[in-house]
Amino acid sequence: MRAIWKGAVSFGLVSIAVKLYSATEEKDIRFHQVHRTDGGRIKYQRTCSVDGEVVSYDDIAKGYDIGGGEMVILTDEDFADLPLTTSRAIDVLQFVPADDIDPILFAKTYYLEPEGQAAKPYVLLRDALKDADRVAIVKIAIRQREQLATLRVHEDVLVLNTMLWPDEVRTPEFGFLDEEIEARPAELAMAGSLIDSMAGSFKPEEFTDNYRAALQEVIDAKVEGREIVQPEETEEAPAAAIDLMAALKASVERAKKARGEEASPPAKKAPAAKKAAPAKKVAPAKKAAPVKKAVKKSA
């Protein structure tokens, strides 16, 4: 991995020199835009919308649209004078319980590695966070943008999660929120039963990106010149749920079958089968078995 940032964590009067690494990477399959007939890469030119001339990178500046067709142009000098006091520091602001932070605020994840002689204070902060069962709220500037972030421990490594600012989270404004819609107690109980039947421990390695795997298969087939076989659908699409309670019950049963558990409702229906005992008196049909044997003997 290549460090993308160097600085120091300011923990009270303690300074911890660290390097910042991207902790995640997208595994999405990327494509280039090409000419369909000969596979040539498509190139784009940076042209000015006013005079139509091709513009070099040196002549490109940042512009802020203030509306009405007017633009404010900012240069590198304008950005250089901004008061980013956290440009090379990760300032710890406070320590809070992890549950206080809504996951919707999290953006990107980075690993922190101690640099030089900073291993001892690094381990000190790491173990202190573990013992306190809290995360640190910090500020950091990455690529000239100040961001709020958290410091927490993951597999004995300090992890920095950048966060969105509160005004960057949109307010959900949906019509149904103004309607008086309530779930019945029986429906809530059945939904709770469904949740219990599907409960488990999250193991991310058990989940795979089926689309990416199928797309890679298509690409490999193209490379190798093989025939692409379309896999058969193994699961039918669920029918539209008309009765919410019935759909919940069916979901519980399916979840239990998937886990190899015996469904509870059939066990309750067992007495009904006993009431139909008179039908079992037709068991003399089983005595007809000797007739089959007799047929075999005659053969």
PDB file of C-alpha atoms in Angstrom:
ATOM      1  CA  MET A   1       0.000   0.000   0.000  1.00  0.00           C
ATOM      2  CA  ARG A   2       1.080   3.568  -0.643  1.00  0.00           C
ATOM      3  CA  ALA A   3       0.597   6.266   1.990  1.00  0.00           C
ATOM      4  CA  ILE A   4      -1.655   9.080   0.763  1.00  0.00           C
ATOM      5  CA  TRP A   5      -1.090  11.444   3.717  1.00  0.00           C
ATOM      6  CA  LYS A   6       1.445  12.047   6.479  1.00  0.00           C
ATOM      7  CA  GLY A   7       0.912  13.970   9.671  1.00  0.00           C
ATOM      8  CA  ALA A   8       0.399  13.536  13.393  1.00  0.00           C
ATOM      9  CA  VAL A   9      -2.407  12.642  15.784  1.00  0.00           C
ATOM     10  CA  SER A  10      -2.632  15.260  18.532  1.00  0.00           C
ATOM     11  CA  PHE A  11      -3.782  13.450  21.672  1.00  0.00           C
ATOM     12  CA  GLY A  12      -3.685  16.041  24.439  1.00  0.00           C
ATOM     13  CA  LEU A  13      -0.006  16.969  24.712  1.00  0.00           C
ATOM     14  CA  VAL A  14       0.995  13.730  22.971  1.00  0.00           C
ATOM     15  CA  SER A  15       1.848  13.838  19.265  1.00  0.00           C
ATOM     16  CA  ILE A  16       1.832  10.604  17.243  1.00  0.00           C
ATOM     17  CA  ALA A  17       3.427  10.677  13.793  1.00  0.00           C
ATOM     18  CA  VAL A  18       1.361   8.587  11.394  1.00  0.00           C
ATOM     19  CA  LYS A  19       0.876   7.661   7.756  1.00  0.00           C
ATOM     20  CA  LEU A  20      -2.573   7.354   6.212  1.00  0.00           C
ATOM     21  CA  TYR A  21      -3.522   4.508   3.869  1.00  0.00           C
ATOM     22  CA  SER A  22      -6.783   3.745   2.067  1.00  0.00           C
ATOM     23  CA  ALA A  23      -8.315   0.809   3.911  1.00  0.00           C
ATOM     24  CA  THR A  24     -10.723  -0.179   1.139  1.00  0.00           C
ATOM     25  CA  GLU A  25     -10.693  -0.630  -2.613  1.00  0.00           C
ATOM     26  CA  GLU A  26     -13.544  -1.059  -5.030  1.00  0.00           C
ATOM     27  CA  LYS A  27     -13.548  -4.334  -6.922  1.00  0.00           C
ATOM     28  CA  ASP A  28     -15.867  -3.093  -9.629  1.00  0.00           C
ATOM     29  CA  ILE A  29     -14.947  -4.120 -13.174  1.00  0.00           C
ATOM     30  CA  ARG A  30     -14.032  -0.985 -15.120  1.00  0.00           C
ATOM     31  CA  PHE A  31     -14.516  -0.395 -18.830  1.00  0.00           C
ATOM     32  CA  HIS A  32     -13.148   2.070 -21.387  1.00  0.00           C
ATOM     33  CA  GLN A  33     -15.266   3.804 -23.971  1.00  0.00           C
ATOM     34  CA  VAL A  34     -14.167   2.496 -27.381  1.00  0.00           C
ATOM     35  CA  HIS A  35     -15.159   2.709 -31.017  1.00  0.00           C
ATOM     36  CA  ARG A  36     -17.458  -0.249 -31.656  1.00  0.00           C
ATOM     37  CA  THR A  37     -16.016  -1.064 -35.092  1.00  0.00           C
ATOM     38  CA  ASP A  38     -12.259  -1.101 -34.337  1.00  0.00           C
ATOM     39  CA  GLY A  39     -11.953  -0.915 -30.508  1.00  0.00           C
ATOM     40  CA  GLY A  40     -10.104   2.408 -30.567  1.00  0.00           C
ATOM     41  CA  ARG A  41     -10.170   4.365 -27.297  1.00  0.00           C
ATOM     42  CA  ILE A  42     -12.415   7.432 -27.268  1.00  0.00           C
ATOM     43  CA  LYS A  43     -10.580  10.666 -26.401  1.00  0.00           C
ATOM     44  CA  TYR A  44     -12.065  13.903 -25.154  1.00  0.00           C
ATOM     45  CA  GLN A  45     -10.801  17.421 -25.589  1.00  0.00           C
ATOM     46  CA  ARG A  46     -11.214  20.247 -23.077  1.00  0.00           C
ATOM     47  CA  THR A  47     -12.868  23.011 -25.079  1.00  0.00           C
ATOM     48  CA  CYS A  48     -14.136  26.394 -23.965  1.00  0.00           C
ATOM     49  CA  SER A  49     -17.902  26.866 -24.363  1.00  0.00           C
ATOM     50  CA  VAL A  50     -17.402  30.553 -25.244  1.00  0.00           C
ATOM     51  CA  ASP A  51     -14.736  30.587 -27.977  1.00  0.00           C
ATOM     52  CA  GLY A  52     -14.560  26.855 -28.754  1.00  0.00           C
ATOM     53  CA  GLU A  53     -10.779  26.731 -28.271  1.00  0.00           C
ATOM     54  CA  VAL A  54      -8.982  23.711 -26.772  1.00  0.00           C
ATOM     55  CA  VAL A  55      -7.828  24.619 -23.223  1.00  0.00           C
ATOM     56  CA  SER A  56      -4.647  23.289 -21.602  1.00  0.00           C
ATOM     57  CA  TYR A  57      -4.537  22.268 -17.925  1.00  0.00           C
ATOM     58  CA  ASP A  58      -2.459  25.358 -17.104  1.00  0.00           C
ATOM     59  CA  ASP A  59      -5.302  27.617 -18.206  1.00  0.00           C
ATOM     60  CA  ILE A  60      -8.001  25.815 -16.223  1.00  0.00           C
ATOM     61  CA  ALA A  61      -9.248  27.434 -13.004  1.00  0.00           C
ATOM     62  CA  LYS A  62     -12.092  26.729 -10.596  1.00  0.00           C
ATOM     63  CA  GLY A  63     -15.312  28.653 -11.094  1.00  0.00           C
ATOM     64  CA  TYR A  64     -18.277  29.098  -8.752  1.00  0.00           C
ATOM     65  CA  ASP A  65     -21.638  29.658 -10.429  1.00  0.00           C
ATOM     66  CA  ILE A  66     -23.539  32.432  -8.638  1.00  0.00           C
ATOM     67  CA  GLY A  67     -26.498  32.197 -10.994  1.00  0.00           C
ATOM     68  CA  GLY A  68     -27.711  34.360 -13.824  1.00  0.00           C
ATOM     69  CA  GLY A  69     -24.855  33.220 -16.037  1.00  0.00           C
ATOM     70  CA  GLU A  70     -22.251  34.840 -13.784  1.00  0.00           C
ATOM     71  CA  MET A  71     -19.156  32.983 -12.607  1.00  0.00           C
ATOM     72  CA  VAL A  72     -16.630  33.771  -9.853  1.00  0.00           C
ATOM     73  CA  ILE A  73     -13.162  32.502 -10.806  1.00  0.00           C
ATOM     74  CA  LEU A  74     -10.838  31.267  -8.025  1.00  0.00           C
ATOM     75  CA  THR A  75      -7.108  30.706  -8.486  1.00  0.00           C
ATOM     76  CA  ASP A  76      -4.561  28.597  -6.582  1.00  0.00           C
ATOM     77  CA  GLU A  77      -3.565  31.718  -4.655  1.00  0.00           C
ATOM     78  CA  ASP A  78      -7.109  32.062  -3.326  1.00  0.00           C
ATOM     79  CA  PHE A  79      -6.994  28.547  -1.888  1.00  0.00           C
ATOM     80  CA  ALA A  80      -3.454  28.920  -0.512  1.00  0.00           C
ATOM     81  CA  ASP A  81      -4.546  31.567   2.029  1.00  0.00           C
ATOM     82  CA  LEU A  82      -7.412  29.539   3.527  1.00  0.00           C
ATOM     83  CA  PRO A  83      -6.993  28.897   7.290  1.00  0.00           C
ATOM     84  CA  LEU A  84      -6.583  25.105   7.297  1.00  0.00           C
ATOM     85  CA  THR A  85      -4.873  24.691  10.658  1.00  0.00           C
ATOM     86  CA  THR A  86      -5.384  20.921  10.511  1.00  0.00           C
ATOM     87  CA  SER A  87      -3.521  20.485   7.226  1.00  0.00           C
ATOM     88  CA  ARG A  88      -0.919  18.165   8.776  1.00  0.00           C
ATOM     89  CA  ALA A  89      -2.608  17.222  12.020  1.00  0.00           C
ATOM     90  CA  ILE A  90      -5.359  14.963  13.251  1.00  0.00           C
ATOM     91  CA  ASP A  91      -6.761  16.872  16.221  1.00  0.00           C
ATOM     92  CA  VAL A  92      -8.642  14.776  18.781  1.00  0.00           C
ATOM     93  CA  LEU A  93     -11.665  16.825  19.873  1.00  0.00           C
ATOM     94  CA  GLN A  94     -13.493  14.422  22.199  1.00  0.00           C
ATOM     95  CA  PHE A  95     -14.175  10.761  22.979  1.00  0.00           C
ATOM     96  CA  VAL A  96     -17.707   9.398  22.555  1.00  0.00           C
ATOM     97  CA  PRO A  97     -19.525   6.026  22.605  1.00  0.00           C
ATOM     98  CA  ALA A  98     -19.601   4.482  19.136  1.00  0.00           C
ATOM     99  CA  ASP A  99     -23.399   4.180  19.348  1.00  0.00           C
ATOM    100  CA  ASP A 100     -23.663   7.985  19.409  1.00  0.00           C
ATOM    101  CA  ILE A 101     -22.669   8.155  15.732  1.00  0.00           C
ATOM    102  CA  ASP A 102     -25.252   7.395  13.055  1.00  0.00           C
ATOM    103  CA  PRO A 103     -23.636   5.225  10.326  1.00  0.00           C
ATOM    104  CA  ILE A 104     -25.180   7.488   7.666  1.00  0.00           C
ATOM    105  CA  LEU A 105     -22.414   9.987   8.470  1.00  0.00           C
ATOM    106  CA  PHE A 106     -19.530   7.648   7.575  1.00  0.00           C
ATOM    107  CA  ALA A 107     -17.747   8.257   4.257  1.00  0.00           C
ATOM    108  CA  LYS A 108     -14.307   6.637   3.673  1.00  0.00           C
ATOM    109  CA  THR A 109     -12.059   4.420   5.779  1.00  0.00           C
ATOM    110  CA  TYR A 110      -8.288   4.702   6.260  1.00  0.00           C
ATOM    111  CA  TYR A 111      -5.612   2.801   8.179  1.00  0.00           C
ATOM    112  CA  LEU A 112      -3.156   4.686  10.359  1.00  0.00           C
ATOM    113  CA  GLU A 113       0.421   3.409  10.662  1.00  0.00           C
ATOM    114  CA  PRO A 114       2.890   4.805  13.231  1.00  0.00           C
ATOM    115  CA  GLU A 115       5.915   6.469  11.688  1.00  0.00           C
ATOM    116  CA  GLY A 116       9.434   6.520  13.102  1.00  0.00           C
ATOM    117  CA  GLN A 117       9.508   6.314  16.909  1.00  0.00           C
ATOM    118  CA  ALA A 118       5.745   6.782  17.275  1.00  0.00           C
ATOM    119  CA  ALA A 119       4.887   3.102  17.833  1.00  0.00           C
ATOM    120  CA  LYS A 120       4.737   3.410  21.647  1.00  0.00           C
ATOM    121  CA  PRO A 121       2.310   6.370  21.850  1.00  0.00           C
ATOM    122  CA  TYR A 122       0.340   4.803  18.970  1.00  0.00           C
ATOM    123  CA  VAL A 123      -0.146   1.597  20.979  1.00  0.00           C
ATOM    124  CA  LEU A 124      -0.992   3.686  24.047  1.00  0.00           C
ATOM    125  CA  LEU A 125      -3.836   5.470  22.240  1.00  0.00           C
ATOM    126  CA  ARG A 126      -5.014   2.224  20.653  1.00  0.00           C
ATOM    127  CA  ASP A 127      -5.210   0.340  23.961  1.00  0.00           C
ATOM    128  CA  ALA A 128      -6.766   3.315  25.756  1.00  0.00           C
ATOM    129  CA  LEU A 129      -9.567   3.440  23.161  1.00  0.00           C
ATOM    130  CA  LYS A 130     -10.118  -0.295  23.617  1.00  0.00           C
ATOM    131  CA  ASP A 131     -10.311  -0.063  27.402  1.00  0.00           C
ATOM    132  CA  ALA A 132     -12.613   2.959  27.330  1.00  0.00           C
ATOM    133  CA  ASP A 133     -14.813   1.369  24.638  1.00  0.00           C
ATOM    134  CA  ARG A 134     -15.062   4.726  22.891  1.00  0.00           C
ATOM    135  CA  VAL A 135     -14.097   6.346  19.614  1.00  0.00           C
ATOM    136  CA  ALA A 136     -12.264   9.630  19.140  1.00  0.00           C
ATOM    137  CA  ILE A 137     -13.883  12.491  17.253  1.00  0.00           C
ATOM    138  CA  VAL A 138     -11.188  14.243  15.204  1.00  0.00           C
ATOM    139  CA  LYS A 139     -10.666  16.813  12.458  1.00  0.00           C
ATOM    140  CA  ILE A 140      -8.394  16.241   9.476  1.00  0.00           C
ATOM    141  CA  ALA A 141      -7.683  18.041   6.199  1.00  0.00           C
ATOM    142  CA  ILE A 142      -7.224  15.735   3.189  1.00  0.00           C
ATOM    143  CA  ARG A 143      -6.644  17.232  -0.249  1.00  0.00           C
ATOM    144  CA  GLN A 144      -7.400  20.757   1.020  1.00  0.00           C
ATOM    145  CA  ARG A 145     -10.751  19.753   2.483  1.00  0.00           C
ATOM    146  CA  GLU A 146     -11.358  19.762   6.218  1.00  0.00           C
ATOM    147  CA  GLN A 147     -13.341  16.769   7.364  1.00  0.00           C
ATOM    148  CA  LEU A 148     -14.811  15.438  10.559  1.00  0.00           C
ATOM    149  CA  ALA A 149     -13.734  11.868  11.325  1.00  0.00           C
ATOM    150  CA  THR A 150     -13.537   9.165  13.978  1.00  0.00           C
ATOM    151  CA  LEU A 151     -10.613   7.142  15.280  1.00  0.00           C
ATOM    152  CA  ARG A 152     -11.368   3.599  16.362  1.00  0.00           C
ATOM    153  CA  VAL A 153      -9.596   0.260  16.661  1.00  0.00           C
ATOM    154  CA  HIS A 154      -9.912  -2.524  14.088  1.00  0.00           C
ATOM    155  CA  GLU A 155      -7.722  -5.645  14.335  1.00  0.00           C
ATOM    156  CA  ASP A 156      -5.180  -3.801  16.523  1.00  0.00           C
ATOM    157  CA  VAL A 157      -4.858  -0.961  14.006  1.00  0.00           C
ATOM    158  CA  LEU A 158      -6.148   2.590  14.404  1.00  0.00           C
ATOM    159  CA  VAL A 159      -8.749   3.261  11.742  1.00  0.00           C
ATOM    160  CA  LEU A 160      -9.887   6.695  10.635  1.00  0.00           C
ATOM    161  CA  ASN A 161     -13.418   7.030   9.234  1.00  0.00           C
ATOM    162  CA  THR A 162     -14.102  10.349   7.547  1.00  0.00           C
ATOM    163  CA  MET A 163     -17.612  11.645   8.071  1.00  0.00           C
ATOM    164  CA  LEU A 164     -20.054  13.910   6.324  1.00  0.00           C
ATOM    165  CA  TRP A 165     -20.897  17.224   7.904  1.00  0.00           C
ATOM    166  CA  PRO A 166     -24.430  17.349   9.337  1.00  0.00           C
ATOM    167  CA  ASP A 167     -25.641  19.721   6.595  1.00  0.00           C
ATOM    168  CA  GLU A 168     -24.510  17.203   3.964  1.00  0.00           C
ATOM    169  CA  VAL A 169     -27.117  14.656   5.071  1.00  0.00           C
ATOM    170  CA  ARG A 170     -30.421  15.179   3.306  1.00  0.00           C
ATOM    171  CA  THR A 171     -33.683  15.297   5.261  1.00  0.00           C
ATOM    172  CA  PRO A 172     -36.092  12.535   4.162  1.00  0.00           C
ATOM    173  CA  GLU A 173     -39.243  14.252   2.923  1.00  0.00           C
ATOM    174  CA  PHE A 174     -41.706  11.558   1.880  1.00  0.00           C
ATOM    175  CA  GLY A 175     -45.485  11.743   1.794  1.00  0.00           C
ATOM    176  CA  PHE A 176     -46.136   8.572   3.794  1.00  0.00           C
ATOM    177  CA  LEU A 177     -44.399  10.095   6.848  1.00  0.00           C
ATOM    178  CA  ASP A 178     -47.367  12.476   7.242  1.00  0.00           C
ATOM    179  CA  GLU A 179     -49.896   9.649   7.103  1.00  0.00           C
ATOM    180  CA  GLU A 180     -51.174   7.799  10.173  1.00  0.00           C
ATOM    181  CA  ILE A 181     -50.049   4.271   9.356  1.00  0.00           C
ATOM    182  CA  GLU A 182     -49.787   1.752  12.193  1.00  0.00           C
ATOM    183  CA  ALA A 183     -48.847  -1.904  12.232  1.00  0.00           C
ATOM    184  CA  ARG A 184     -51.189  -4.232  14.105  1.00  0.00           C
ATOM    185  CA  PRO A 185     -49.795  -6.041  17.187  1.00  0.00           C
ATOM    186  CA  ALA A 186     -50.261  -9.419  15.498  1.00  0.00           C
ATOM    187  CA  GLU A 187     -48.298  -8.222  12.467  1.00  0.00           C
ATOM    188  CA  LEU A 188     -45.534  -6.853  14.690  1.00  0.00           C
ATOM    189  CA  ALA A 189     -45.353 -10.174  16.550  1.00  0.00           C
ATOM    190  CA  MET A 190     -45.120 -12.131  13.313  1.00  0.00           C
ATOM    191  CA  ALA A 191     -42.498  -9.724  11.920  1.00  0.00           C
ATOM    192  CA  GLY A 192     -40.517 -10.222  15.149  1.00  0.00           C
ATOM    193  CA  SER A 193     -40.789 -13.987  14.666  1.00  0.00           C
ATOM    194  CA  LEU A 194     -39.444 -13.585  11.134  1.00  0.00           C
ATOM    195  CA  ILE A 195     -36.520 -11.515  12.434  1.00  0.00           C
ATOM    196  CA  ASP A 196     -35.753 -14.174  15.054  1.00  0.00           C
ATOM    197  CA  SER A 197     -35.877 -16.957  12.462  1.00  0.00           C
ATOM    198  CA  MET A 198     -33.389 -15.086  10.260  1.00  0.00           C
ATOM    199  CA  ALA A 199     -31.104 -13.948  13.082  1.00  0.00           C
ATOM    200  CA  GLY A 200     -27.394 -14.748  12.868  1.00  0.00           C
ATOM    201  CA  SER A 201     -23.869 -13.433  13.196  1.00  0.00           C
ATOM    202  CA  PHE A 202     -22.676 -11.222  10.353  1.00  0.00           C
ATOM    203  CA  LYS A 203     -19.760 -12.833   8.519  1.00  0.00           C
ATOM    204  CA  PRO A 204     -18.943 -10.668   5.478  1.00  0.00           C
ATOM    205  CA  GLU A 205     -16.870 -13.410   3.842  1.00  0.00           C
ATOM    206  CA  GLU A 206     -20.056 -15.440   3.382  1.00  0.00           C
ATOM    207  CA  PHE A 207     -21.449 -12.894   0.906  1.00  0.00           C
ATOM    208  CA  THR A 208     -20.316 -12.468  -2.684  1.00  0.00           C
ATOM    209  CA  ASP A 209     -20.911 -10.020  -5.513  1.00  0.00           C
ATOM    210  CA  ASN A 210     -22.850 -12.281  -7.901  1.00  0.00           C
ATOM    211  CA  TYR A 211     -23.092  -9.611 -10.586  1.00  0.00           C
ATOM    212  CA  ARG A 212     -19.337  -9.012 -10.684  1.00  0.00           C
ATOM    213  CA  ALA A 213     -18.640 -12.771 -10.773  1.00  0.00           C
ATOM    214  CA  ALA A 214     -21.087 -13.253 -13.663  1.00  0.00           C
ATOM    215  CA  LEU A 215     -19.651 -10.263 -15.536  1.00  0.00           C
ATOM    216  CA  GLN A 216     -16.117 -11.606 -15.091  1.00  0.00           C
ATOM    217  CA  GLU A 217     -17.333 -14.942 -16.496  1.00  0.00           C
ATOM    218  CA  VAL A 218     -18.652 -13.141 -19.578  1.00  0.00           C
ATOM    219  CA  ILE A 219     -15.327 -11.342 -20.044  1.00  0.00           C
ATOM    220  CA  ASP A 220     -13.329 -14.575 -19.590  1.00  0.00           C
ATOM    221  CA  ALA A 221     -15.560 -16.316 -22.104  1.00  0.00           C
ATOM    222  CA  LYS A 222     -14.933 -13.547 -24.622  1.00  0.00           C
ATOM    223  CA  VAL A 223     -11.184 -13.842 -24.099  1.00  0.00           C
ATOM    224  CA  GLU A 224     -11.125 -17.605 -24.390  1.00  0.00           C
ATOM    225  CA  GLY A 225     -13.603 -17.733 -27.270  1.00  0.00           C
ATOM    226  CA  ARG A 226     -15.916 -19.998 -25.351  1.00  0.00           C
ATOM    227  CA  GLU A 227     -19.687 -20.107 -25.683  1.00  0.00           C
ATOM    228  CA  ILE A 228     -21.375 -18.085 -22.970  1.00  0.00           C
ATOM    229  CA  VAL A 229     -23.885 -20.214 -21.100  1.00  0.00           C
ATOM    230  CA  GLN A 230     -26.728 -18.429 -19.384  1.00  0.00           C
ATOM    231  CA  PRO A 231     -27.244 -19.941 -15.902  1.00  0.00           C
ATOM    232  CA  GLU A 232     -30.782 -21.038 -15.039  1.00  0.00           C
ATOM    233  CA  GLU A 233     -32.743 -19.139 -12.453  1.00  0.00           C
ATOM    234  CA  THR A 234     -32.921 -21.242  -9.298  1.00  0.00           C
ATOM    235  CA  GLU A 235     -35.320 -19.105  -7.309  1.00  0.00           C
ATOM    236  CA  GLU A 236     -38.677 -17.888  -8.500  1.00  0.00           C
ATOM    237  CA  ALA A 237     -39.618 -14.290  -7.926  1.00  0.00           C
ATOM    238  CA  PRO A 238     -42.000 -13.985  -4.972  1.00  0.00           C
ATOM    239  CA  ALA A 239     -45.599 -13.266  -5.800  1.00  0.00           C
ATOM    240  CA  ALA A 240     -47.059  -9.934  -4.846  1.00  0.00           C
ATOM    241  CA  ALA A 241     -48.109 -10.026  -1.198  1.00  0.00           C
ATOM    242  CA  ILE A 242     -51.836  -9.436  -0.820  1.00  0.00           C
ATOM    243  CA  ASP A 243     -52.231 -10.444   2.830  1.00  0.00           C
ATOM    244  CA  LEU A 244     -49.411  -8.985   4.967  1.00  0.00           C
ATOM    245  CA  MET A 245     -49.939 -11.516   7.763  1.00  0.00           C
ATOM    246  CA  ALA A 246     -49.927 -14.456   5.342  1.00  0.00           C
ATOM    247  CA  ALA A 247     -46.788 -13.159   3.681  1.00  0.00           C
ATOM    248  CA  LEU A 248     -45.062 -12.853   7.076  1.00  0.00           C
ATOM    249  CA  LYS A 249     -46.044 -16.403   8.061  1.00  0.00           C
ATOM    250  CA  ALA A 250     -44.798 -17.775   4.751  1.00  0.00           C
ATOM    251  CA  SER A 251     -41.540 -15.870   5.173  1.00  0.00           C
ATOM    252  CA  VAL A 252     -41.011 -17.351   8.642  1.00  0.00           C
ATOM    253  CA  GLU A 253     -41.607 -20.861   7.323  1.00  0.00           C
ATOM    254  CA  ARG A 254     -39.206 -20.376   4.425  1.00  0.00           C
ATOM    255  CA  ALA A 255     -36.529 -18.965   6.747  1.00  0.00           C
ATOM    256  CA  LYS A 256     -36.870 -21.953   9.083  1.00  0.00           C
ATOM    257  CA  LYS A 257     -36.656 -24.429   6.218  1.00  0.00           C
ATOM    258  CA  ALA A 258     -33.545 -22.677   4.924  1.00  0.00           C
ATOM    259  CA  ARG A 259     -31.942 -23.168   8.355  1.00  0.00           C
ATOM    260  CA  GLY A 260     -32.973 -26.819   8.514  1.00  0.00           C
ATOM    261  CA  GLU A 261     -35.486 -26.218  11.292  1.00  0.00           C
ATOM    262  CA  GLU A 262     -38.858 -27.899  11.460  1.00  0.00           C
ATOM    263  CA  ALA A 263     -41.669 -25.470  10.905  1.00  0.00           C
ATOM    264  CA  SER A 264     -43.811 -24.894  13.981  1.00  0.00           C
ATOM    265  CA  PRO A 265     -47.252 -24.343  12.378  1.00  0.00           C
ATOM    266  CA  PRO A 266     -47.379 -27.840  10.772  1.00  0.00           C
ATOM    267  CA  ALA A 267     -46.827 -29.315  14.261  1.00  0.00           C
ATOM    268  CA  LYS A 268     -49.945 -27.458  15.447  1.00  0.00           C
ATOM    269  CA  LYS A 269     -51.924 -28.814  12.514  1.00  0.00           C
ATOM    270  CA  ALA A 270     -51.056 -32.371  13.538  1.00  0.00           C
ATOM    271  CA  PRO A 271     -54.169 -32.744  15.772  1.00  0.00           C
ATOM    272  CA  ALA A 272     -56.314 -31.988  12.747  1.00  0.00           C
ATOM    273  CA  ALA A 273     -54.754 -34.979  11.065  1.00  0.00           C
ATOM    274  CA  LYS A 274     -55.684 -37.158  14.061  1.00  0.00           C
ATOM    275  CA  LYS A 275     -59.322 -36.061  13.770  1.00  0.00           C
ATOM    276  CA  ALA A 276     -59.229 -37.438  10.290  1.00  0.00           C
ATOM    277  CA  ALA A 277     -58.373 -40.806  11.877  1.00  0.00           C
ATOM    278  CA  PRO A 278     -61.361 -42.547  10.223  1.00  0.00           C
ATOM    279  CA  ALA A 279     -59.492 -42.169   7.003  1.00  0.00           C
ATOM    280  CA  LYS A 280     -56.696 -44.236   8.531  1.00  0.00           C
ATOM    281  CA  LYS A 281     -59.179 -47.127   8.975  1.00  0.00           C
ATOM    282  CA  VAL A 282     -58.982 -47.467   5.253  1.00  0.00           C
ATOM    283  CA  ALA A 283     -55.588 -48.934   6.119  1.00  0.00           C
ATOM    284  CA  PRO A 284     -56.828 -52.348   4.927  1.00  0.00           C
ATOM    285  CA  ALA A 285     -55.514 -51.060   1.657  1.00  0.00           C
ATOM    286  CA  LYS A 286     -52.110 -51.884   3.099  1.00  0.00           C
ATOM    287  CA  LYS A 287     -53.243 -55.515   3.385  1.00  0.00           C
ATOM    288  CA  ALA A 288     -53.476 -55.455  -0.320  1.00  0.00           C
ATOM    289  CA  ALA A 289     -49.688 -55.752  -0.280  1.00  0.00           C
ATOM    290  CA  PRO A 290     -49.878 -59.544  -0.188  1.00  0.00           C
ATOM    291  CA  VAL A 291     -51.837 -59.332  -3.412  1.00  0.00           C
ATOM    292  CA  LYS A 292     -48.848 -57.662  -4.998  1.00  0.00           C
ATOM    293  CA  LYS A 293     -46.658 -60.452  -3.737  1.00  0.00           C
ATOM    294  CA  ALA A 294     -49.054 -62.967  -5.127  1.00  0.00           C
ATOM    295  CA  VAL A 295     -48.808 -61.294  -8.478  1.00  0.00           C
ATOM    296  CA  LYS A 296     -45.044 -61.530  -8.343  1.00  0.00           C
ATOM    297  CA  LYS A 297     -45.271 -65.262  -7.476  1.00  0.00           C
ATOM    298  CA  SER A 298     -47.574 -65.930 -10.347  1.00  0.00           C
ATOM    299  CA  ALA A 299     -45.081 -64.170 -12.580  1.00  0.00           C
TER     300      ALA A 299
END
